[in-house]
């Protein structure tokens, strides 16, 4: 590997045990979960205890030569603040962990715990994002990073514009690549998608591509339309504004962790500089990673 990789969107949890809109989400065995009342394969089946731990992720990262990862949160996994605080303390050079907070008091507790940001699944939120403005201003004061996934509508994009104007020094990562899923219309022909990507024209905003292999799961590897979407987004805001994210571990029920980025490495439509920026350099600068681990390539027995 000629450059170091950083995963800008991943998840960790010890156990899922929560509800969303009154529907249960609960870990079972063999990587399965009850998800909104349906049994699904949430994790690869070899995770027999259904624990999505930092140690298992580190094993995957070491094998795939990924030096560091940003760990965000989602309400479907329940609040993982306590566990992620432990992970951040134990592996400060490998993970940048984000908390969950819904008011200033909870946000201050996240800051005091040593977590590095706060993540919001805006696409699951019914209240205006601007209701959280006091939290965002507190985060700005403390140099925190805001991770925000948006619904695929114009309303939340407009709300984010207001937040960006009110908090010009708050580092913001927009997640899930603007939900660039093309069920009917390719995203680059969708004004809603273009407007969300254009949020990154602001100097403090980046776009991360967490879940890109999930968004293009129907197309599957090597995801040629995802590569096209990268190029279209780069035309809008520049490749220096884009960061690769895997959405580990849910995405590796269909593919391996290495496959979540090597379709980018093998693409002939992106330059070497594009790949270096997208796969790690942009995230290193934006999140402030230091002391990145050099990871050797380990040959597979079957090679």
Coordinates of N, CA and C in Angstrom, one line a residue, residues 93-256:
X93 N -5.0 5.9 18.9 CA -4.4 6.1 17.5 C -5.1 5.4 16.4
X94 N -6.1 4.5 16.8 CA -6.7 3.7 15.8 C -8.2 4.2 15.5
X95 N -8.8 4.7 16.6 CA -10.2 5.1 16.4 C -10.4 6.6 16.8
X96 N -11.4 7.2 16.1 CA -11.9 8.5 16.6 C -13.4 8.2 16.8
X97 N -13.8 8.2 18.1 CA -15.2 7.7 18.4 C -16.1 8.9 18.7
X98 N -17.3 8.8 18.3 CA -18.3 9.8 18.5 C -19.4 9.4 19.4
X99 N -19.9 10.4 20.2 CA -21.0 10.1 21.1 C -22.3 10.3 20.5
X100 N -23.3 10.1 21.4 CA -24.7 10.4 21.1 C -25.2 11.4 22.1
X101 N -25.9 12.5 21.7 CA -26.4 13.5 22.7 C -27.5 14.2 22.1
X102 N -28.6 14.5 22.9 CA -29.8 15.2 22.4 C -30.0 16.5 23.1
X103 N -29.1 17.0 23.9 CA -29.2 18.3 24.5 C -27.8 18.7 25.0
X104 N -27.7 20.0 25.5 CA -26.4 20.5 25.9 C -25.8 19.7 27.0
X105 N -26.6 19.3 28.0 CA -26.1 18.5 29.1 C -25.5 17.2 28.7
X106 N -26.2 16.5 27.8 CA -25.7 15.2 27.3 C -24.4 15.5 26.4
X107 N -24.4 16.5 25.7 CA -23.3 16.9 24.8 C -22.1 17.2 25.7
X108 N -22.3 17.9 26.8 CA -21.1 18.2 27.7 C -20.6 16.9 28.3
X109 N -21.5 16.0 28.6 CA -21.0 14.7 29.1 C -20.2 13.9 28.1
X110 N -20.6 14.0 26.8 CA -19.8 13.4 25.8 C -18.4 14.0 25.7
X111 N -18.4 15.4 25.8 CA -17.1 16.1 25.7 C -16.2 15.7 26.9
X112 N -16.8 15.7 28.1 CA -16.1 15.3 29.3 C -15.5 13.9 29.3
X113 N -16.2 13.0 28.6 CA -15.8 11.6 28.5 C -14.6 11.4 27.6
X114 N -14.3 12.4 26.8 CA -13.2 12.3 25.9 C -13.5 11.8 24.5
X115 N -14.8 11.7 24.2 CA -15.2 11.4 22.8 C -14.9 12.6 21.9
X116 N -14.7 12.3 20.6 CA -14.2 13.4 19.7 C -15.2 14.1 18.9
X117 N -16.4 13.6 18.9 CA -17.5 14.2 18.1 C -18.8 13.7 18.5
X118 N -19.9 14.1 17.8 CA -21.2 13.6 18.1 C -21.9 13.3 16.7
X119 N -22.5 12.2 16.6 CA -23.1 11.7 15.4 C -24.6 11.7 15.5
X120 N -25.3 12.1 14.4 CA -26.7 12.2 14.3 C -27.2 11.5 13.1
X121 N -28.2 10.6 13.2 CA -28.9 10.0 12.0 C -30.0 10.9 11.7
X122 N -29.7 12.0 11.0 CA -30.8 13.0 10.7 C -31.9 12.4 9.9
X123 N -31.6 11.4 9.1 CA -32.7 10.8 8.3 C -33.7 10.1 9.1
X124 N -33.5 9.9 10.4 CA -34.4 9.3 11.3 C -35.1 10.3 12.2
X125 N -34.7 11.5 12.1 CA -35.2 12.6 13.0 C -36.4 13.3 12.4
X126 N -37.4 13.5 13.2 CA -38.6 14.2 12.7 C -38.6 15.7 13.1
X127 N -37.9 16.1 14.1 CA -37.8 17.5 14.6 C -36.8 18.2 13.7
X128 N -36.9 19.5 13.5 CA -35.9 20.3 12.7 C -34.5 20.1 13.3
X129 N -33.5 19.9 12.5 CA -32.1 19.8 12.9 C -31.7 21.0 13.7
X130 N -32.2 22.2 13.3 CA -31.9 23.4 14.0 C -32.3 23.5 15.4
X131 N -33.2 22.6 15.9 CA -33.5 22.5 17.3 C -32.3 22.2 18.1
X132 N -31.3 21.6 17.5 CA -30.1 21.2 18.2 C -29.0 22.3 18.1
X133 N -29.3 23.5 17.7 CA -28.3 24.5 17.5 C -27.5 24.8 18.8
X134 N -28.1 24.8 20.0 CA -27.3 25.0 21.2 C -26.2 23.9 21.3
X135 N -26.5 22.7 21.0 CA -25.5 21.6 21.0 C -24.4 21.8 20.0
X136 N -24.8 22.3 18.8 CA -23.8 22.5 17.7 C -22.9 23.6 18.1
X137 N -23.4 24.7 18.8 CA -22.5 25.8 19.2 C -21.6 25.3 20.3
X138 N -22.0 24.5 21.2 CA -21.1 24.0 22.2 C -20.0 23.1 21.6
X139 N -20.4 22.3 20.6 CA -19.4 21.5 19.9 C -18.4 22.3 19.2
X140 N -18.8 23.4 18.6 CA -17.9 24.3 17.9 C -16.9 24.9 18.9
X141 N -17.4 25.3 20.1 CA -16.5 25.9 21.1 C -15.4 24.9 21.5
X142 N -15.7 23.6 21.5 CA -14.8 22.6 22.0 C -14.1 21.8 20.9
X143 N -14.2 22.3 19.7 CA -13.4 21.7 18.6 C -13.9 20.3 18.2
X144 N -15.2 20.0 18.5 CA -15.7 18.7 18.2 C -16.1 18.5 16.7
X145 N -16.3 17.3 16.3 CA -16.7 17.0 14.9 C -18.2 16.6 14.9
X146 N -19.0 17.2 14.0 CA -20.3 16.7 13.8 C -20.5 15.8 12.7
X147 N -21.0 14.6 12.9 CA -21.3 13.7 11.8 C -22.8 13.7 11.6
X148 N -23.3 14.0 10.4 CA -24.7 14.1 10.2 C -25.1 13.4 8.9
X149 N -26.0 12.4 9.0 CA -26.6 11.8 7.9 C -28.0 12.5 7.7
X150 N -28.3 12.8 6.4 CA -29.5 13.6 6.1 C -30.5 12.7 5.4
X151 N -31.8 13.1 5.5 CA -32.9 12.5 4.8 C -32.7 12.9 3.3
X152 N -33.3 12.1 2.4 CA -33.2 12.4 1.0 C -34.3 13.3 0.6
X153 N -34.3 14.5 1.2 CA -35.2 15.6 0.9 C -34.5 16.9 1.0
X154 N -35.1 18.0 0.5 CA -34.4 19.3 0.5 C -34.5 20.0 1.9
X155 N -35.5 19.6 2.7 CA -35.7 20.3 4.0 C -34.5 20.3 4.8
X156 N -33.9 19.1 5.1 CA -32.8 19.0 5.9 C -31.5 19.6 5.3
X157 N -31.4 19.6 4.0 CA -30.3 20.3 3.4 C -30.3 21.8 3.7
X158 N -31.5 22.4 3.6 CA -31.7 23.8 4.0 C -31.4 24.0 5.4
X159 N -31.8 23.1 6.3 CA -31.5 23.3 7.7 C -30.0 23.2 8.0
X160 N -29.3 22.3 7.2 CA -27.8 22.3 7.4 C -27.2 23.5 6.9
X161 N -27.7 24.2 5.9 CA -27.1 25.4 5.5 C -27.2 26.5 6.6
X162 N -28.3 26.5 7.3 CA -28.4 27.4 8.4 C -27.5 27.1 9.5
X163 N -27.3 25.8 9.8 CA -26.3 25.4 10.9 C -24.9 25.8 10.5
X164 N -24.6 25.6 9.2 CA -23.2 25.9 8.7 C -23.0 27.4 8.9
X165 N -24.0 28.2 8.6 CA -23.8 29.7 8.7 C -23.7 30.1 10.1
X166 N -24.4 29.4 11.0 CA -24.4 29.8 12.5 C -23.1 29.3 13.2
X167 N -22.5 28.2 12.6 CA -21.4 27.6 13.3 C -20.3 27.4 12.2
X168 N -19.6 28.5 11.8 CA -18.7 28.4 10.7 C -17.4 27.7 11.0
X169 N -17.1 27.5 12.3 CA -15.9 26.8 12.7 C -16.1 25.3 13.1
X170 N -17.4 24.9 13.0 CA -17.7 23.5 13.4 C -17.4 22.6 12.2
X171 N -16.5 21.6 12.5 CA -16.2 20.7 11.4 C -17.4 19.7 11.2
X172 N -17.9 19.6 10.0 CA -19.1 18.8 9.7 C -18.8 17.8 8.6
X173 N -19.1 16.5 8.9 CA -19.0 15.5 7.9 C -20.5 15.0 7.6
X174 N -20.8 15.2 6.3 CA -22.2 14.7 5.9 C -22.0 13.3 5.5
X175 N -22.9 12.4 6.0 CA -22.7 11.0 5.9 C -23.5 10.4 4.7
X176 N -23.2 9.1 4.5 CA -23.9 8.3 3.5 C -23.9 8.9 2.1
X177 N -22.9 9.7 1.8 CA -22.7 10.2 0.4 C -24.0 10.8 -0.2
X178 N -24.8 11.5 0.7 CA -26.0 12.1 0.2 C -27.0 11.1 -0.2
X179 N -27.0 9.9 0.3 CA -27.9 8.8 -0.1 C -27.9 8.7 -1.6
X180 N -26.8 8.4 -2.2 CA -26.6 8.4 -3.6 C -27.1 7.1 -4.2
X181 N -28.2 6.7 -3.9 CA -28.8 5.4 -4.3 C -29.7 5.7 -5.6
X182 N -29.4 5.1 -6.7 CA -30.1 5.4 -7.9 C -31.2 4.4 -8.3
X183 N -32.3 4.4 -7.5 CA -33.4 3.4 -7.8 C -34.0 3.7 -9.2
X184 N -34.2 5.0 -9.5 CA -34.8 5.4 -10.8 C -33.8 6.3 -11.5
X185 N -33.5 7.4 -10.8 CA -32.6 8.4 -11.5 C -31.2 8.3 -10.9
X186 N -30.2 8.3 -11.7 CA -28.8 8.4 -11.2 C -28.7 9.6 -10.3
X187 N -27.9 9.6 -9.2 CA -27.8 10.7 -8.3 C -27.3 12.0 -9.0
X188 N -26.4 11.9 -9.9 CA -25.9 13.1 -10.5 C -26.9 13.8 -11.4
X189 N -28.1 13.2 -11.6 CA -29.2 13.9 -12.3 C -30.3 14.3 -11.3
X190 N -30.0 14.1 -10.0 CA -31.0 14.5 -9.0 C -30.6 15.8 -8.3
X191 N -31.4 16.8 -8.5 CA -31.1 18.1 -7.9 C -30.9 18.0 -6.3
X192 N -31.7 17.2 -5.7 CA -31.7 17.0 -4.3 C -30.3 16.5 -3.9
X193 N -29.8 15.5 -4.5 CA -28.4 15.0 -4.2 C -27.4 16.0 -4.5
X194 N -27.5 16.7 -5.6 CA -26.5 17.7 -5.9 C -26.4 18.8 -4.8
X195 N -27.6 19.2 -4.4 CA -27.7 20.3 -3.3 C -27.0 19.8 -2.0
X196 N -27.2 18.5 -1.7 CA -26.6 18.0 -0.5 C -25.1 17.9 -0.6
X197 N -24.6 17.5 -1.8 CA -23.1 17.4 -2.0 C -22.6 18.9 -1.9
X198 N -23.3 19.8 -2.5 CA -22.8 21.2 -2.5 C -22.7 21.8 -1.1
X199 N -23.2 21.2 -0.1 CA -22.9 21.7 1.3 C -21.4 21.7 1.5
X200 N -20.7 20.9 0.8 CA -19.2 20.8 1.1 C -18.5 21.9 0.4
X201 N -19.2 22.9 -0.3 CA -18.5 24.0 -0.8 C -18.0 24.9 0.3
X202 N -18.6 24.8 1.5 CA -18.2 25.5 2.7 C -16.9 24.9 3.2
X203 N -16.0 25.7 3.7 CA -14.6 25.2 4.0 C -14.6 24.2 5.2
X204 N -15.6 24.2 6.1 CA -15.6 23.4 7.2 C -16.4 22.1 7.0
X205 N -16.9 21.8 5.8 CA -17.8 20.7 5.5 C -17.1 19.7 4.6
X206 N -17.3 18.4 4.9 CA -16.8 17.3 4.0 C -18.0 16.3 3.8
X207 N -17.8 15.5 2.8 CA -18.8 14.4 2.5 C -18.1 13.1 2.7
X208 N -18.7 12.2 3.5 CA -18.1 10.9 3.6 C -19.1 9.9 3.0
X209 N -18.5 8.8 2.4 CA -19.2 7.9 1.6 C -19.7 6.6 2.3
X210 N -19.9 6.7 3.6 CA -20.2 5.5 4.4 C -21.4 4.8 3.8
X211 N -21.3 3.5 3.7 CA -22.4 2.7 3.1 C -22.5 2.7 1.6
X212 N -21.4 3.1 0.9 CA -21.5 3.2 -0.5 C -21.8 1.9 -1.2
X213 N -21.2 0.8 -0.6 CA -21.5 -0.5 -1.2 C -22.9 -1.0 -0.8
X214 N -23.5 -0.5 0.2 CA -24.9 -0.8 0.5 C -25.8 0.0 -0.5
X215 N -25.5 1.3 -0.7 CA -26.3 2.1 -1.6 C -26.3 1.5 -3.0
X216 N -25.2 0.8 -3.4 CA -25.1 0.2 -4.8 C -25.1 -1.3 -4.7
X217 N -25.7 -1.9 -3.7 CA -25.7 -3.3 -3.5 C -26.4 -4.0 -4.7
X218 N -27.4 -3.4 -5.3 CA -28.1 -4.0 -6.4 C -27.2 -4.1 -7.6
X219 N -26.3 -3.2 -7.7 CA -25.3 -3.3 -8.8 C -24.2 -4.2 -8.5
X220 N -23.7 -4.2 -7.3 CA -22.7 -5.0 -6.7 C -21.3 -4.7 -7.3
X221 N -20.3 -5.4 -6.7 CA -18.9 -5.2 -7.0 C -18.7 -5.4 -8.6
X222 N -17.9 -4.5 -9.2 CA -17.1 -3.4 -8.6 C -17.7 -2.1 -8.6
X223 N -19.0 -2.0 -8.6 CA -19.8 -0.8 -8.3 C -19.4 0.4 -9.3
X224 N -19.6 0.2 -10.6 CA -19.1 1.2 -11.6 C -19.9 2.5 -11.4
X225 N -21.2 2.4 -11.0 CA -21.9 3.7 -10.9 C -21.5 4.4 -9.6
X226 N -21.0 3.7 -8.6 CA -20.4 4.4 -7.4 C -19.2 5.2 -7.9
X227 N -18.4 4.6 -8.7 CA -17.2 5.4 -9.2 C -17.6 6.6 -10.0
X228 N -18.7 6.5 -10.8 CA -19.2 7.6 -11.5 C -19.7 8.7 -10.6
X229 N -20.4 8.3 -9.5 CA -20.9 9.2 -8.5 C -19.7 9.9 -7.8
X230 N -18.6 9.2 -7.5 CA -17.4 9.9 -6.9 C -17.0 11.0 -7.9
X231 N -16.9 10.7 -9.1 CA -16.4 11.7 -10.1 C -17.3 12.9 -10.2
X232 N -18.6 12.6 -10.2 CA -19.6 13.7 -10.3 C -19.5 14.6 -9.1
X233 N -19.4 14.0 -7.9 CA -19.3 14.8 -6.7 C -18.0 15.6 -6.7
X234 N -16.9 15.0 -7.2 CA -15.7 15.7 -7.2 C -15.8 16.9 -8.2
X235 N -16.5 16.8 -9.3 CA -16.7 17.9 -10.2 C -17.5 19.0 -9.5
X236 N -18.3 18.7 -8.5 CA -19.1 19.7 -7.8 C -18.3 20.4 -6.7
X237 N -17.5 19.7 -5.9 CA -16.9 20.3 -4.8 C -15.4 20.0 -4.7
X238 N -14.8 19.1 -5.5 CA -13.4 18.8 -5.5 C -13.2 17.5 -4.8
X239 N -12.3 16.7 -5.2 CA -12.0 15.4 -4.6 C -11.5 15.5 -3.2
X240 N -10.9 16.7 -2.9 CA -10.4 16.9 -1.6 C -11.5 17.1 -0.5
X241 N -12.7 17.1 -0.9 CA -13.8 17.2 0.0 C -14.5 15.8 0.3
X242 N -14.0 14.8 -0.3 CA -14.7 13.5 -0.2 C -13.8 12.5 0.6
X243 N -14.5 11.6 1.4 CA -13.8 10.7 2.3 C -14.5 9.3 2.2
X244 N -13.7 8.3 2.0 CA -14.2 6.9 1.9 C -14.7 6.5 3.3
X245 N -15.9 5.8 3.3 CA -16.4 5.2 4.6 C -17.0 3.9 4.2
X246 N -16.9 2.9 5.1 CA -17.3 1.5 4.8 C -18.7 1.2 5.3
X247 N -19.1 1.9 6.4 CA -20.3 1.5 7.2 C -20.2 0.1 7.8
X248 N -19.0 -0.3 8.1 CA -18.7 -1.5 8.8 C -19.5 -1.5 10.1
X249 N -20.1 -2.7 10.5 CA -19.9 -4.0 10.0 C -21.1 -4.5 9.1
X250 N -22.2 -3.7 9.0 CA -23.4 -4.2 8.3 C -23.1 -4.5 6.9
X251 N -22.2 -3.7 6.2 CA -21.9 -3.9 4.8 C -21.1 -5.2 4.5
X252 N -20.4 -5.7 5.5 CA -19.6 -6.9 5.3 C -20.4 -8.2 5.5
X253 N -21.7 -8.1 5.5 CA -22.5 -9.4 5.4 C -22.5 -9.8 3.9
X254 N -22.3 -8.9 3.0 CA -22.4 -9.1 1.6 C -21.0 -9.2 0.9
X255 N -20.1 -8.5 1.5 CA -18.7 -8.5 0.9 C -17.7 -8.5 2.1
X256 N -16.4 -8.6 1.7 CA -15.4 -8.6 2.7 C -15.1 -7.1 3.0

